[in-house]
PDB file of C-alpha atoms in Angstrom:
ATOM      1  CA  UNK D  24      -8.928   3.767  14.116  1.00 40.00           C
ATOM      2  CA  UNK D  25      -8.292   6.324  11.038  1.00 37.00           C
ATOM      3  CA  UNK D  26      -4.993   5.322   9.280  1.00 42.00           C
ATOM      4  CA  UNK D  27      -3.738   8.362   6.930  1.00 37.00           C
ATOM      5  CA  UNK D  28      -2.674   5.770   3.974  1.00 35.00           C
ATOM      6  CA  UNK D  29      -2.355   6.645   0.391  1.00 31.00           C
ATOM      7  CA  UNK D  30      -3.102   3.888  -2.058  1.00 29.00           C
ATOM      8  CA  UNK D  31      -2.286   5.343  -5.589  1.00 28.00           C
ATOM      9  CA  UNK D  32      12.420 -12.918   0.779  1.00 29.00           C
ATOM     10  CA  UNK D  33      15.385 -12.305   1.139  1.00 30.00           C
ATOM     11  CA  UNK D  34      15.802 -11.082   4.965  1.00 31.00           C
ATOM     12  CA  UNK D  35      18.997  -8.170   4.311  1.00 31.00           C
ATOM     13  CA  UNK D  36      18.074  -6.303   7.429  1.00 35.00           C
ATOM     14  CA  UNK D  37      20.713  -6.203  10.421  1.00 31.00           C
ATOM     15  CA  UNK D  38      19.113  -4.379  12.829  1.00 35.00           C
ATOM     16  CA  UNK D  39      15.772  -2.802  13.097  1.00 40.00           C
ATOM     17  CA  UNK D  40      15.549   0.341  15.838  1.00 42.00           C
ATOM     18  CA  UNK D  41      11.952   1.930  17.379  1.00 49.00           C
ATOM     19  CA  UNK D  42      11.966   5.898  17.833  1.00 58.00           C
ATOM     20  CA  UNK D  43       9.569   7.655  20.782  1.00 54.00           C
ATOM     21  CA  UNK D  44       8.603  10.908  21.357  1.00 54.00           C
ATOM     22  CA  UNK D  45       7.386  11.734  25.265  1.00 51.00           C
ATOM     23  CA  UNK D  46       4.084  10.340  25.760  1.00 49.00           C
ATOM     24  CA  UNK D  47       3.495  13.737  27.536  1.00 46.00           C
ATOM     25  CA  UNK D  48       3.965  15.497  24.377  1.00 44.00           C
ATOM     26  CA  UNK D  49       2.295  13.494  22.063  1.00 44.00           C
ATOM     27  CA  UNK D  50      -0.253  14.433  19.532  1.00 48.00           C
ATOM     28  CA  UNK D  51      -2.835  12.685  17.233  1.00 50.00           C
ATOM     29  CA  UNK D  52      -1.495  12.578  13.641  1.00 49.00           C
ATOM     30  CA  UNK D  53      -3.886  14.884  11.676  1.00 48.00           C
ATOM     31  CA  UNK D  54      -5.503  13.119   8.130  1.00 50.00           C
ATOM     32  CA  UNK D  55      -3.230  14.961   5.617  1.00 58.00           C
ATOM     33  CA  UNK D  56       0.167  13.119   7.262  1.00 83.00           C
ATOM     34  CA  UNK D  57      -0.487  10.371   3.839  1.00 93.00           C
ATOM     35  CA  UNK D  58       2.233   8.169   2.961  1.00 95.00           C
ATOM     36  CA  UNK D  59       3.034  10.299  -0.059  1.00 96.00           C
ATOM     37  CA  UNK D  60       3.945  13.012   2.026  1.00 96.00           C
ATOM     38  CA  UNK D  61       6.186  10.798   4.021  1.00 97.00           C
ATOM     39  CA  UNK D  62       7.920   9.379   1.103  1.00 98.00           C
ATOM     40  CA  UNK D  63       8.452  13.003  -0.608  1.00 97.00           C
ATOM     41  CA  UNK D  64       9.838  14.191   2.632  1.00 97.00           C
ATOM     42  CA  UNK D  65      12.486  10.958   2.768  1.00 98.00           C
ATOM     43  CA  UNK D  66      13.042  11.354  -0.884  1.00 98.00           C
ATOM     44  CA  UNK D  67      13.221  15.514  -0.267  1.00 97.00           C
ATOM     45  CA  UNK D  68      16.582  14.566   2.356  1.00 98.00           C
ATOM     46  CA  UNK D  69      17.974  11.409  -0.324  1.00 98.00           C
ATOM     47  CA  UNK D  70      18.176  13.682  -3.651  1.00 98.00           C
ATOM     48  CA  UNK D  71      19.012  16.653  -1.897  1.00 97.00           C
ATOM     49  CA  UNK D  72      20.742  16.067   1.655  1.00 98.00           C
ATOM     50  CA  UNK D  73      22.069  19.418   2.528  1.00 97.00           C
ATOM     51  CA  UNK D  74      19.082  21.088   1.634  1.00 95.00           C
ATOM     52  CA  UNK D  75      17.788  19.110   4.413  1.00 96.00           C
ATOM     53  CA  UNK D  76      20.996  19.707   6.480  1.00 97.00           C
ATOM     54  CA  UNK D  77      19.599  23.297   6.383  1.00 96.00           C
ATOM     55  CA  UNK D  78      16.673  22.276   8.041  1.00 94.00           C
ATOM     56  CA  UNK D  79      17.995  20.555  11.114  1.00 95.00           C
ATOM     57  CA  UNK D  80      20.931  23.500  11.066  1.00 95.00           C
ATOM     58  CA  UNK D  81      17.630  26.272  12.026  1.00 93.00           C
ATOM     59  CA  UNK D  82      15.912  23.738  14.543  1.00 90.00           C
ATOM     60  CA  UNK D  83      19.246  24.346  16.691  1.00 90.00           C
ATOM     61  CA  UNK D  84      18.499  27.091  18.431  1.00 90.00           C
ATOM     62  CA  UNK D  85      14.805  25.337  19.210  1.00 88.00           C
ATOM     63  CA  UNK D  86      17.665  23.069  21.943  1.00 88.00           C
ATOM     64  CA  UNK D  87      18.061  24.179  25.655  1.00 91.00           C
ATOM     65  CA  UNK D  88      19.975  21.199  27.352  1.00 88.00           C
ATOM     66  CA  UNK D  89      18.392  17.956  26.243  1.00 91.00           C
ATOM     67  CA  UNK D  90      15.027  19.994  25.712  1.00 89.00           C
ATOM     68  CA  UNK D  91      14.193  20.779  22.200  1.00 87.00           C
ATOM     69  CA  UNK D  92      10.717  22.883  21.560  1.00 83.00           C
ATOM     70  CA  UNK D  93       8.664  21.168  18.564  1.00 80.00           C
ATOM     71  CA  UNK D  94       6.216  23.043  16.556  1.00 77.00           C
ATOM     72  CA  UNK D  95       3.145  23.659  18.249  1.00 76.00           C
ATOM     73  CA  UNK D  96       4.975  24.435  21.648  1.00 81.00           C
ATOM     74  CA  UNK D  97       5.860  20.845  22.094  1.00 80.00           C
ATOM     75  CA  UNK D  98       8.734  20.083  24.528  1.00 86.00           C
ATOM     76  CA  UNK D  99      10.853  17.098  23.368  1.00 84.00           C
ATOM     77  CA  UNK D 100      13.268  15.478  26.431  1.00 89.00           C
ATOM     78  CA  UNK D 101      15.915  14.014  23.888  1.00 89.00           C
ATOM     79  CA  UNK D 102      18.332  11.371  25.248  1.00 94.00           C
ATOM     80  CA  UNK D 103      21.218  13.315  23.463  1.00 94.00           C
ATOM     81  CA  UNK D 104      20.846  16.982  23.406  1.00 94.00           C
ATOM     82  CA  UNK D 105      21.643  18.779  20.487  1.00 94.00           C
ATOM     83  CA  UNK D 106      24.542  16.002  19.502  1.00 96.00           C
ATOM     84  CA  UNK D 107      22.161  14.177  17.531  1.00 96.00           C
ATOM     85  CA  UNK D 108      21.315  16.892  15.885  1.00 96.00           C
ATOM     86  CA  UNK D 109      24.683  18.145  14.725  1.00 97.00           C
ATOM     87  CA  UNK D 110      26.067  14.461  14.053  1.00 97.00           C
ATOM     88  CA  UNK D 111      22.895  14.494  11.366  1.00 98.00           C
ATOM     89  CA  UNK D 112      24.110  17.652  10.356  1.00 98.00           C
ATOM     90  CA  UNK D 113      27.372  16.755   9.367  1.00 98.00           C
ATOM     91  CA  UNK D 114      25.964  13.063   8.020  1.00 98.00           C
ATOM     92  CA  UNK D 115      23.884  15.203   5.760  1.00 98.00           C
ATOM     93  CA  UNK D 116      26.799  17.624   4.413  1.00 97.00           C
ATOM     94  CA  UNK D 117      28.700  14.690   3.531  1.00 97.00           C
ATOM     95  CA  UNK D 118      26.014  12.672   1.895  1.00 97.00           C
ATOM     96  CA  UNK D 119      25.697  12.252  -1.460  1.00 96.00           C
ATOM     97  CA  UNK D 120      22.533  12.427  -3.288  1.00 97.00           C
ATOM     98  CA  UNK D 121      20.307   9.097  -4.026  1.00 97.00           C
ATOM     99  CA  UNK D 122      17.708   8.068  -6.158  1.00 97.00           C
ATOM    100  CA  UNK D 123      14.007   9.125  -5.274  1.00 98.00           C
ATOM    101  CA  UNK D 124      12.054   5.466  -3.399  1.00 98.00           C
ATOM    102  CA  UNK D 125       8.969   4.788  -5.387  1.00 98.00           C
ATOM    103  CA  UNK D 126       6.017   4.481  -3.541  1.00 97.00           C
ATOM    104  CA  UNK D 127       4.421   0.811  -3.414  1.00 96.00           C
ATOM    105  CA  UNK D 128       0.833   0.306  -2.662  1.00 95.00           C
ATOM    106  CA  UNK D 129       1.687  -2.958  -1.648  1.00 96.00           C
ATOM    107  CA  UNK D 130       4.425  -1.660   1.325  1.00 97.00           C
ATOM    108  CA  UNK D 131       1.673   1.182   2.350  1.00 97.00           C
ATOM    109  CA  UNK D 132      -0.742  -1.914   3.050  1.00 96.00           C
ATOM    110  CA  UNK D 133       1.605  -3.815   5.293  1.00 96.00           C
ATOM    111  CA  UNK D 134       2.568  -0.454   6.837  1.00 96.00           C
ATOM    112  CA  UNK D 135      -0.824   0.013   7.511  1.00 95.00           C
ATOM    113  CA  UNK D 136      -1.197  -3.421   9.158  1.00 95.00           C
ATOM    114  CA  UNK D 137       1.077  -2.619  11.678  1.00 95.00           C
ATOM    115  CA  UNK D 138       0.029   0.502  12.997  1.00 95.00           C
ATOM    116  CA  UNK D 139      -3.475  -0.794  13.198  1.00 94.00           C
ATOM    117  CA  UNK D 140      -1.853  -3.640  15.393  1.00 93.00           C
ATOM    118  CA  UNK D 141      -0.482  -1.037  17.280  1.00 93.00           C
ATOM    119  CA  UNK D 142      -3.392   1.330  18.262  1.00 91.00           C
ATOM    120  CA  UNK D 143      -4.165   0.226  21.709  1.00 90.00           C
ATOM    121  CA  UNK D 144      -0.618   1.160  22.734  1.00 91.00           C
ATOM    122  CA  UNK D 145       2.048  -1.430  21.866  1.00 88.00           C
ATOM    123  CA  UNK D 146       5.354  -0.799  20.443  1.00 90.00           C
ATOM    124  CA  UNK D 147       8.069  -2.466  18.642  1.00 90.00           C
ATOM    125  CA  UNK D 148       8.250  -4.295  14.966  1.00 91.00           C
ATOM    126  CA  UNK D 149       6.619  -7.743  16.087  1.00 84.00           C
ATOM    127  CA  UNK D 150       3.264  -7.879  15.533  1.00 81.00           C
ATOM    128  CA  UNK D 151       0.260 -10.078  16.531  1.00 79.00           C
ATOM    129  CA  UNK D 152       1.088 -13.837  16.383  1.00 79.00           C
ATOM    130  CA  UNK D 153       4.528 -12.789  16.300  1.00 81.00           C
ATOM    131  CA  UNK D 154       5.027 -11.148  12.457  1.00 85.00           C
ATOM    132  CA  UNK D 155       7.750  -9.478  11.463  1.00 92.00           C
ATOM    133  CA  UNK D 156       7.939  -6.919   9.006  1.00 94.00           C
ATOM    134  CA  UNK D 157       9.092  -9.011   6.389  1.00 92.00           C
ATOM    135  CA  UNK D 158       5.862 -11.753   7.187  1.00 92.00           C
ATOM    136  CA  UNK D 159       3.599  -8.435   6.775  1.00 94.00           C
ATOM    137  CA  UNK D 160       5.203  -7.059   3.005  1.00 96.00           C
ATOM    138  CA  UNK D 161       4.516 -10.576   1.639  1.00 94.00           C
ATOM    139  CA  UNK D 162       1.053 -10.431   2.716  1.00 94.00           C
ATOM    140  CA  UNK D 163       0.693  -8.279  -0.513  1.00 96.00           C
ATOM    141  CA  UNK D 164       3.753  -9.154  -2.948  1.00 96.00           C
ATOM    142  CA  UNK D 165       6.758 -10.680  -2.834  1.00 95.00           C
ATOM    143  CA  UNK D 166      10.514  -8.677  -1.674  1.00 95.00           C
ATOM    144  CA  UNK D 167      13.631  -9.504  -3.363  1.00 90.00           C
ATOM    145  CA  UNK D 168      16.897  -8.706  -2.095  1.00 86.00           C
ATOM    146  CA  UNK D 169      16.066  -6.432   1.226  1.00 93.00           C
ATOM    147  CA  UNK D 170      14.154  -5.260   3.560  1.00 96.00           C
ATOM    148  CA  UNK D 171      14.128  -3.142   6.485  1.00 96.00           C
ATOM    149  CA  UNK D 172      10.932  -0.811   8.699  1.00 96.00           C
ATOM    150  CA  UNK D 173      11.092   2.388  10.452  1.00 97.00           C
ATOM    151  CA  UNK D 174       8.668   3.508  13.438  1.00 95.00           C
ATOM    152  CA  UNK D 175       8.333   6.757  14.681  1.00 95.00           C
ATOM    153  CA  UNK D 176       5.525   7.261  17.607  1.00 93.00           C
ATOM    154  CA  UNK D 177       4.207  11.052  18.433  1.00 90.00           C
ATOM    155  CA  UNK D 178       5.262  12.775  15.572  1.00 89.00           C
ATOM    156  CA  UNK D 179       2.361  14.798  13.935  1.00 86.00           C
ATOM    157  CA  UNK D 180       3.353  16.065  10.487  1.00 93.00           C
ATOM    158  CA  UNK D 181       5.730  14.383   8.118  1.00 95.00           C
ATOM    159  CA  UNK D 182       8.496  16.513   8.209  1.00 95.00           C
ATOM    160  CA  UNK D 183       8.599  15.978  11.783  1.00 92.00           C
ATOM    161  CA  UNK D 184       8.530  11.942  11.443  1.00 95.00           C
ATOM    162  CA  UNK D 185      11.522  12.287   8.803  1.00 97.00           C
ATOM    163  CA  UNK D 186      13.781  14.999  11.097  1.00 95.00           C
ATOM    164  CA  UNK D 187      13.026  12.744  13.869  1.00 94.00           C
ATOM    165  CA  UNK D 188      13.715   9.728  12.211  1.00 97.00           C
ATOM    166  CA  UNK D 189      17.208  11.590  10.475  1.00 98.00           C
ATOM    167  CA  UNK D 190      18.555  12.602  13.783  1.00 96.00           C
ATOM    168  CA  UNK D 191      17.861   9.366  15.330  1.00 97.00           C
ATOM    169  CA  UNK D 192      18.253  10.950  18.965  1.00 95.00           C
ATOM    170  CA  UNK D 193      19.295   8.356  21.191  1.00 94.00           C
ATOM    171  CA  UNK D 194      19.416   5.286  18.221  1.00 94.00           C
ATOM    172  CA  UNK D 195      22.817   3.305  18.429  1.00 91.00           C
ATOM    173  CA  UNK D 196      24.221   2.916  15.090  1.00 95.00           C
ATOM    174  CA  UNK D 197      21.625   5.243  13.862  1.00 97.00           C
ATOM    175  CA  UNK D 198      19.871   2.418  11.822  1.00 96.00           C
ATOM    176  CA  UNK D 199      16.806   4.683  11.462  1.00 97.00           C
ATOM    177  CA  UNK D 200      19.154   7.202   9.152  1.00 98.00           C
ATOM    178  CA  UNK D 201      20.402   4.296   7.252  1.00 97.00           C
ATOM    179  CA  UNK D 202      17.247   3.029   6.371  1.00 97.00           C
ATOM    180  CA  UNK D 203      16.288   6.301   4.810  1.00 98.00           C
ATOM    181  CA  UNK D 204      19.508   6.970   3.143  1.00 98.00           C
ATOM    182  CA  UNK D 205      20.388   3.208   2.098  1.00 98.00           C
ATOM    183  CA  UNK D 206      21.222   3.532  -1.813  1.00 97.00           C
ATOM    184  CA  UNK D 207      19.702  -0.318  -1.999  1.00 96.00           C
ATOM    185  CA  UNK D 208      16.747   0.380  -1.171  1.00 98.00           C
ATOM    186  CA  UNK D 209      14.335   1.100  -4.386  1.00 96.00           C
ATOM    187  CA  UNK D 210      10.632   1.575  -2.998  1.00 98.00           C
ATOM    188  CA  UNK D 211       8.935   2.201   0.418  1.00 98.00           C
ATOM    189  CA  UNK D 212       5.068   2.725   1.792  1.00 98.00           C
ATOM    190  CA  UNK D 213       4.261   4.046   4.529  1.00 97.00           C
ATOM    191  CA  UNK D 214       1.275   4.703   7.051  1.00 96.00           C
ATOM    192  CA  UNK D 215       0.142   6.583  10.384  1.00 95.00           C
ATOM    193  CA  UNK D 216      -2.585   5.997  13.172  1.00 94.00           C
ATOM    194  CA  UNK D 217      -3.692   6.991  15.923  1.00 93.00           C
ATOM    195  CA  UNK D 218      -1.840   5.447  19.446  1.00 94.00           C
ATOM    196  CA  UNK D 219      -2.891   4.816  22.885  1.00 94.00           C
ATOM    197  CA  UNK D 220       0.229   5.804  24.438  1.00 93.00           C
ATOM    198  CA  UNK D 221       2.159   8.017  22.354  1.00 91.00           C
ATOM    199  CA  UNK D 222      -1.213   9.811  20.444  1.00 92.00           C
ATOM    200  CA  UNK D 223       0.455   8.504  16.796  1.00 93.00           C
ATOM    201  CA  UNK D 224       2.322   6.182  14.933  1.00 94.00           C
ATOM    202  CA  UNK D 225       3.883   5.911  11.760  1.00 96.00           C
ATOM    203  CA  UNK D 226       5.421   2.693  10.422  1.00 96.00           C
ATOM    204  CA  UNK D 227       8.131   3.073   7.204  1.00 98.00           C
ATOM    205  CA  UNK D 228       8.440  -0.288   5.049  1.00 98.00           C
ATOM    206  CA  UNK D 229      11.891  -0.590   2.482  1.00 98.00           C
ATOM    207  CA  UNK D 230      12.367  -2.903   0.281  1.00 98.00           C
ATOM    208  CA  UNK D 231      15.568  -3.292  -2.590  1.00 96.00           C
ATOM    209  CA  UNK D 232      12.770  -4.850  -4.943  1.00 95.00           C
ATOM    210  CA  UNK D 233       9.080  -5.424  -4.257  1.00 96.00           C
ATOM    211  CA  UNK D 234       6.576  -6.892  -6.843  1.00 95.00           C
ATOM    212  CA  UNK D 235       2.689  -6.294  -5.606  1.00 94.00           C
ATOM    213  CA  UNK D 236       0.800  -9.367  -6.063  1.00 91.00           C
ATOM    214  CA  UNK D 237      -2.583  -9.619  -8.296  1.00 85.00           C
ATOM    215  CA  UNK D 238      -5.105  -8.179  -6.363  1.00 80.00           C
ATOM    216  CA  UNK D 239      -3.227  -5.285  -5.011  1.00 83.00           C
ATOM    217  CA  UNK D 240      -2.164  -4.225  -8.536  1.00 74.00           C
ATOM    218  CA  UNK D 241      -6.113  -4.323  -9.391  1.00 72.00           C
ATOM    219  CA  UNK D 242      -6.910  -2.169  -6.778  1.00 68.00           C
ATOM    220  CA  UNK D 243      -4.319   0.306  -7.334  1.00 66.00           C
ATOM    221  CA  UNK D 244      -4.878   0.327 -10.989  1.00 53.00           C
ATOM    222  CA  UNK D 245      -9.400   0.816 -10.282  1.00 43.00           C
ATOM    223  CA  UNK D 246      -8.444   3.700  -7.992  1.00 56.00           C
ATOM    224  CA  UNK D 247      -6.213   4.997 -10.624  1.00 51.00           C
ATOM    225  CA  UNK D 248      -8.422   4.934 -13.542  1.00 38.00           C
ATOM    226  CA  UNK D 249     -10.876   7.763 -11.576  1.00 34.00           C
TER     227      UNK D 249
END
């Protein structure tokens, strides 16, 4: 399985929320989708949120009924119509700018667990054995404060997995939007792979704090010094 992953408790979380595209119109996440590129996009929409508003605001007219036409002449059958969209519209007028995440090795690794649990097709934030997120970020370091994980499944570039993920199409409470936008959280990782049912996956880790433990800070710091 190729995971695109770029390698440089205190349980918080209320809710966690899962985010499908069709399996119909699903597509295998290309190599350059890296968790940098994920966390640029999230921190693109935190420090500047109606710059981003801008974004959803010319995808509108993409909308016929609940049908809204993805890049590469993929059809998305939303749950909502184009009232997600323009509820993240107006979320992202009104938001004020946060802090950039920093990206942690550490989060990209447990990230990177997951979606490699989830390659033949399952879906959800348990793992095998029954691991939560939280059980998979202190596999490499230890969280203070918070934590919470986003999944998007069929999204192909990283822009897409952050719209999607912003608009939150069919998400009570919009807990995916939350996540990205919560000023408490300080760093994130990320990481995508391939999926049996919906072609791709991407799993989002947060955390308030998160201190990598010995051996992940050695590897980051080898692959560094080339």
């Amino acid at each position: 399985m190729r995971l695109a992953v770029l390698l440089p408790i205190v349980y918080s979380l209320f809710a966690t929320f899962l985010l499908a595209a069709d399996p119909s119109s699903s597509a295998a996440i290309p190599d350059h989708v890296t968790a940098a590129a994920i966390i640029h996009e999230m921190n693109l929409a935190r420090q500047n949120p109606a710059l981003y508003a801008t974004l959803l605001q010319q995808r509108r007219q993409n909308y016929s009924g609940g049908v809204c036409l993805l890049p590469g002449n993929i059809r998305l059958h939303t749950h909502e119509g184009v009232r997600a969209l323009d509820d993240a519209i107006r979320f992202l007028y009104r938001a004020k700018p946060e802090p950039p995440l920093a990206l942690s090795p550490g989060l990209c690794l447990a990230a990177a667990d997951h979606c490699r649990e989830q390659a033949g097709g399952a879906t959800g934030h348990y793992g095998n054995h029954g691991s939560d997120p939280g059980n998979r970020m202190s596999r490499y370091g230890v969280v203070s404060q918070g934590w919470a994980e986003n999944i998007a499944y069929g999204r192909h570039t990283a822009r897409e997995i952050v719209l999607a993920l912003i608009v939150d199409d069919g998400v009570r409470g919009r807990g995916h939007r939350k996540n990205i936008f919560n000023p408490t959280y300080n760093v994130a990782g990320a990481a995508c792979g391939s999926h049996a049912r919906f072609g791709s996956v991407c799993s989002i880790d947060f955390a308030s704090g998160y201190a990598e433990n010995r051996l992940v800070r050695a590897g980051s710091d080898a692959q560094n010094s080339f």
